[in-house]
């Protein structure tokens, strides 16, 4: 049994399985004694050139969550920087696809398939210009969003999830580009001081939200966190951040 688990899951999952069986009244052969992991995926572009840009706040979220748990993402696994941790007894897998953002589905789909995860155990974190800078929105499922860049990005993820949209999303608001500025140029720029402060604060809040997902479930975490975020930064859009 242990050998099979090591082949099918990351090493820490087999250890958790063994520990769970020892403390459970269920026999080791019972599949219900295995705690199903969460998979948190942050979208962004690899390389120093893109660090701290608006497009990489998904990466920032995963890095911050990993740091809050005392780990770093150093393993390359299915085209992603990958890490694993146990949060309140629940295994959590963390991934930053290194395929460039519009091809993120190649990594996300492979990871979900390898660990045999239902998509309601997957959260994808990404930047969103439809939300004011620093505002977060957690959704159990959804579509592509209204703007073309988000359509292209999530199209890849959805395609590699076998066209299934039933996965969680943590949208991280970055505000809209000012005036007639090209959205592609906007998302590849860094924040100004005020924008960076708002994003850093939002990232900390996002870590707490992700922990709530693990402990209370996606639906309850979305209900609680979205109420708190609803009236944050009472402006239509922060165009100069």
GROMACS .gro file of C-alpha atoms in nm:
model
  241
    1UNK     CA    1   0.000   0.000   0.000
    2UNK     CA    2   0.279   0.246   0.092
    3UNK     CA    3   0.461   0.179  -0.235
    4UNK     CA    4   0.146   0.245  -0.436
    5UNK     CA    5   0.085   0.572  -0.253
    6UNK     CA    6   0.440   0.691  -0.317
    7UNK     CA    7   0.394   0.623  -0.685
    8UNK     CA    8   0.063   0.809  -0.704
    9UNK     CA    9   0.124   1.101  -0.467
   10UNK     CA   10   0.399   1.327  -0.338
   11UNK     CA   11   0.601   1.173  -0.051
   12UNK     CA   12   0.437   1.375   0.224
   13UNK     CA   13   0.094   1.250   0.121
   14UNK     CA   14   0.188   0.890   0.186
   15UNK     CA   15   0.324   0.987   0.529
   16UNK     CA   16   0.003   1.171   0.606
   17UNK     CA   17  -0.198   0.869   0.493
   18UNK     CA   18  -0.005   0.642   0.730
   19UNK     CA   19  -0.047   0.888   1.019
   20UNK     CA   20  -0.419   0.919   0.952
   21UNK     CA   21  -0.465   0.544   0.946
   22UNK     CA   22  -0.290   0.508   1.282
   23UNK     CA   23  -0.530   0.752   1.450
   24UNK     CA   24  -0.843   0.638   1.270
   25UNK     CA   25  -1.080   0.355   1.357
   26UNK     CA   26  -1.102   0.279   0.986
   27UNK     CA   27  -0.883   0.001   0.841
   28UNK     CA   28  -0.578   0.115   0.636
   29UNK     CA   29  -0.743  -0.016   0.319
   30UNK     CA   30  -1.032   0.230   0.349
   31UNK     CA   31  -0.999   0.510   0.094
   32UNK     CA   32  -1.207   0.741   0.315
   33UNK     CA   33  -0.914   0.763   0.561
   34UNK     CA   34  -0.706   0.954   0.306
   35UNK     CA   35  -0.732   1.332   0.338
   36UNK     CA   36  -0.773   1.485  -0.007
   37UNK     CA   37  -0.530   1.769  -0.077
   38UNK     CA   38  -0.595   2.120  -0.201
   39UNK     CA   39  -0.407   2.254  -0.503
   40UNK     CA   40  -0.335   2.630  -0.504
   41UNK     CA   41  -0.201   2.762  -0.836
   42UNK     CA   42  -0.075   3.116  -0.895
   43UNK     CA   43  -0.052   3.257  -1.246
   44UNK     CA   44   0.234   3.473  -1.368
   45UNK     CA   45   0.534   3.494  -1.599
   46UNK     CA   46   0.870   3.337  -1.507
   47UNK     CA   47   1.193   3.532  -1.501
   48UNK     CA   48   1.339   3.836  -1.327
   49UNK     CA   49   1.202   4.066  -1.597
   50UNK     CA   50   0.845   4.010  -1.477
   51UNK     CA   51   0.899   4.010  -1.100
   52UNK     CA   52   0.675   4.252  -0.905
   53UNK     CA   53   0.467   4.339  -1.213
   54UNK     CA   54   0.087   4.353  -1.204
   55UNK     CA   55   0.066   4.034  -1.407
   56UNK     CA   56   0.258   3.839  -1.144
   57UNK     CA   57   0.043   3.897  -0.836
   58UNK     CA   58  -0.075   3.535  -0.866
   59UNK     CA   59   0.286   3.426  -0.819
   60UNK     CA   60   0.318   3.673  -0.530
   61UNK     CA   61   0.016   3.519  -0.358
   62UNK     CA   62   0.155   3.166  -0.376
   63UNK     CA   63   0.501   3.278  -0.261
   64UNK     CA   64   0.350   3.459   0.037
   65UNK     CA   65   0.136   3.162   0.134
   66UNK     CA   66   0.438   2.932   0.109
   67UNK     CA   67   0.644   3.171   0.324
   68UNK     CA   68   0.364   3.187   0.583
   69UNK     CA   69   0.393   2.809   0.612
   70UNK     CA   70   0.772   2.812   0.634
   71UNK     CA   71   0.844   2.653   0.297
   72UNK     CA   72   0.979   2.761  -0.042
   73UNK     CA   73   0.892   2.646  -0.392
   74UNK     CA   74   1.213   2.498  -0.531
   75UNK     CA   75   1.101   2.173  -0.693
   76UNK     CA   76   1.021   2.161  -1.066
   77UNK     CA   77   0.712   1.947  -1.115
   78UNK     CA   78   0.488   1.938  -1.425
   79UNK     CA   79   0.631   2.263  -1.568
   80UNK     CA   80   0.580   2.444  -1.236
   81UNK     CA   81   0.774   2.551  -0.932
   82UNK     CA   82   0.612   2.330  -0.673
   83UNK     CA   83   0.587   2.293  -0.298
   84UNK     CA   84   0.385   2.093  -0.048
   85UNK     CA   85   0.278   2.153   0.309
   86UNK     CA   86   0.024   2.034   0.565
   87UNK     CA   87  -0.209   2.302   0.704
   88UNK     CA   88  -0.417   2.201   1.007
   89UNK     CA   89  -0.382   1.838   0.908
   90UNK     CA   90  -0.479   1.898   0.545
   91UNK     CA   91  -0.225   1.855   0.263
   92UNK     CA   92  -0.184   2.159   0.039
   93UNK     CA   93  -0.001   2.159  -0.296
   94UNK     CA   94   0.137   2.492  -0.423
   95UNK     CA   95   0.233   2.562  -0.784
   96UNK     CA   96   0.363   2.847  -1.000
   97UNK     CA   97   0.347   2.738  -1.367
   98UNK     CA   98   0.663   2.832  -1.558
   99UNK     CA   99   0.505   2.811  -1.904
  100UNK     CA  100   0.427   3.184  -1.930
  101UNK     CA  101   0.089   3.301  -1.821
  102UNK     CA  102  -0.122   3.232  -2.130
  103UNK     CA  103  -0.013   2.866  -2.133
  104UNK     CA  104  -0.062   2.804  -1.761
  105UNK     CA  105  -0.318   2.534  -1.829
  106UNK     CA  106  -0.046   2.297  -1.949
  107UNK     CA  107   0.088   2.280  -1.594
  108UNK     CA  108  -0.240   2.325  -1.405
  109UNK     CA  109  -0.419   2.049  -1.596
  110UNK     CA  110  -0.132   1.803  -1.556
  111UNK     CA  111  -0.108   1.864  -1.182
  112UNK     CA  112  -0.480   1.820  -1.121
  113UNK     CA  113  -0.481   1.502  -1.329
  114UNK     CA  114  -0.171   1.354  -1.164
  115UNK     CA  115  -0.308   1.400  -0.813
  116UNK     CA  116  -0.658   1.295  -0.929
  117UNK     CA  117  -0.814   1.606  -0.779
  118UNK     CA  118  -1.173   1.712  -0.838
  119UNK     CA  119  -1.169   2.072  -0.952
  120UNK     CA  120  -1.353   2.193  -0.643
  121UNK     CA  121  -1.023   2.122  -0.463
  122UNK     CA  122  -0.832   2.359  -0.695
  123UNK     CA  123  -0.787   2.737  -0.652
  124UNK     CA  124  -0.630   2.951  -0.927
  125UNK     CA  125  -0.501   3.295  -0.818
  126UNK     CA  126  -0.452   3.565  -1.084
  127UNK     CA  127  -0.456   3.939  -1.153
  128UNK     CA  128  -0.782   4.102  -1.260
  129UNK     CA  129  -0.833   4.452  -1.403
  130UNK     CA  130  -1.207   4.427  -1.339
  131UNK     CA  131  -1.141   4.480  -0.966
  132UNK     CA  132  -0.994   4.790  -0.799
  133UNK     CA  133  -0.631   4.761  -0.693
  134UNK     CA  134  -0.597   4.551  -0.377
  135UNK     CA  135  -0.952   4.413  -0.376
  136UNK     CA  136  -0.986   4.035  -0.365
  137UNK     CA  137  -1.268   3.811  -0.481
  138UNK     CA  138  -1.292   3.439  -0.408
  139UNK     CA  139  -1.525   3.242  -0.636
  140UNK     CA  140  -1.609   2.870  -0.631
  141UNK     CA  141  -1.636   2.880  -1.009
  142UNK     CA  142  -1.685   3.122  -1.297
  143UNK     CA  143  -1.622   3.212  -1.659
  144UNK     CA  144  -1.339   3.397  -1.831
  145UNK     CA  145  -1.404   3.754  -1.721
  146UNK     CA  146  -1.480   4.045  -1.953
  147UNK     CA  147  -1.141   4.146  -2.090
  148UNK     CA  148  -0.949   3.967  -2.362
  149UNK     CA  149  -0.628   3.905  -2.166
  150UNK     CA  150  -0.815   3.717  -1.896
  151UNK     CA  151  -1.007   3.527  -2.163
  152UNK     CA  152  -0.683   3.402  -2.320
  153UNK     CA  153  -0.526   3.314  -1.984
  154UNK     CA  154  -0.817   3.120  -1.835
  155UNK     CA  155  -0.899   2.966  -2.172
  156UNK     CA  156  -0.577   2.765  -2.141
  157UNK     CA  157  -0.655   2.660  -1.784
  158UNK     CA  158  -1.011   2.562  -1.868
  159UNK     CA  159  -0.905   2.377  -2.182
  160UNK     CA  160  -0.656   2.167  -1.984
  161UNK     CA  161  -0.920   2.104  -1.719
  162UNK     CA  162  -1.111   1.929  -1.999
  163UNK     CA  163  -1.320   2.243  -2.056
  164UNK     CA  164  -1.453   2.225  -1.701
  165UNK     CA  165  -1.499   2.562  -1.528
  166UNK     CA  166  -1.585   2.420  -1.185
  167UNK     CA  167  -1.260   2.530  -1.018
  168UNK     CA  168  -1.210   2.801  -0.758
  169UNK     CA  169  -1.064   3.140  -0.845
  170UNK     CA  170  -0.894   3.397  -0.623
  171UNK     CA  171  -0.909   3.718  -0.826
  172UNK     CA  172  -0.660   3.987  -0.725
  173UNK     CA  173  -0.762   4.336  -0.833
  174UNK     CA  174  -0.497   4.550  -1.001
  175UNK     CA  175  -0.722   4.831  -1.133
  176UNK     CA  176  -0.775   4.935  -1.492
  177UNK     CA  177  -0.516   5.099  -1.719
  178UNK     CA  178  -0.541   5.480  -1.733
  179UNK     CA  179  -0.687   5.653  -2.038
  180UNK     CA  180  -0.611   5.477  -2.364
  181UNK     CA  181  -0.314   5.282  -2.229
  182UNK     CA  182  -0.266   4.939  -2.383
  183UNK     CA  183  -0.381   4.680  -2.126
  184UNK     CA  184  -0.091   4.453  -2.228
  185UNK     CA  185   0.159   4.723  -2.136
  186UNK     CA  186  -0.029   4.804  -1.815
  187UNK     CA  187  -0.018   4.453  -1.670
  188UNK     CA  188   0.356   4.423  -1.741
  189UNK     CA  189   0.439   4.737  -1.544
  190UNK     CA  190   0.522   4.754  -1.175
  191UNK     CA  191   0.297   4.927  -0.923
  192UNK     CA  192   0.367   5.271  -0.789
  193UNK     CA  193   0.419   5.308  -0.412
  194UNK     CA  194   0.050   5.332  -0.321
  195UNK     CA  195  -0.045   5.044  -0.549
  196UNK     CA  196   0.231   4.825  -0.412
  197UNK     CA  197   0.119   4.894  -0.055
  198UNK     CA  198  -0.237   4.795  -0.142
  199UNK     CA  199  -0.126   4.478  -0.317
  200UNK     CA  200   0.106   4.378  -0.033
  201UNK     CA  201  -0.182   4.424   0.211
  202UNK     CA  202  -0.412   4.224  -0.016
  203UNK     CA  203  -0.157   3.944  -0.044
  204UNK     CA  204  -0.151   3.910   0.336
  205UNK     CA  205  -0.531   3.900   0.340
  206UNK     CA  206  -0.523   3.644   0.060
  207UNK     CA  207  -0.304   3.414   0.268
  208UNK     CA  208  -0.564   3.425   0.544
  209UNK     CA  209  -0.837   3.354   0.289
  210UNK     CA  210  -0.651   3.051   0.154
  211UNK     CA  211  -0.603   2.919   0.506
  212UNK     CA  212  -0.977   2.963   0.558
  213UNK     CA  213  -1.039   2.760   0.242
  214UNK     CA  214  -0.839   2.475   0.395
  215UNK     CA  215  -1.008   2.488   0.735
  216UNK     CA  216  -1.366   2.584   0.644
  217UNK     CA  217  -1.407   2.496   0.278
  218UNK     CA  218  -1.433   2.702  -0.038
  219UNK     CA  219  -1.798   2.805  -0.011
  220UNK     CA  220  -1.774   2.931   0.347
  221UNK     CA  221  -1.442   3.105   0.282
  222UNK     CA  222  -1.591   3.283  -0.021
  223UNK     CA  223  -1.897   3.395   0.174
  224UNK     CA  224  -1.694   3.535   0.463
  225UNK     CA  225  -1.409   3.695   0.267
  226UNK     CA  226  -1.617   3.854  -0.007
  227UNK     CA  227  -1.830   4.038   0.248
  228UNK     CA  228  -1.513   4.189   0.398
  229UNK     CA  229  -1.380   4.286   0.055
  230UNK     CA  230  -1.702   4.434  -0.083
  231UNK     CA  231  -1.655   4.791   0.036
  232UNK     CA  232  -1.276   4.796   0.038
  233UNK     CA  233  -1.124   5.099  -0.139
  234UNK     CA  234  -1.444   5.284  -0.225
  235UNK     CA  235  -1.341   5.393  -0.573
  236UNK     CA  236  -1.462   5.266  -0.908
  237UNK     CA  237  -1.110   5.183  -1.031
  238UNK     CA  238  -0.760   5.296  -0.927
  239UNK     CA  239  -0.628   5.398  -1.264
  240UNK     CA  240  -0.296   5.546  -1.153
  241UNK     CA  241  -0.173   5.260  -0.937
   0.00000   0.00000   0.00000
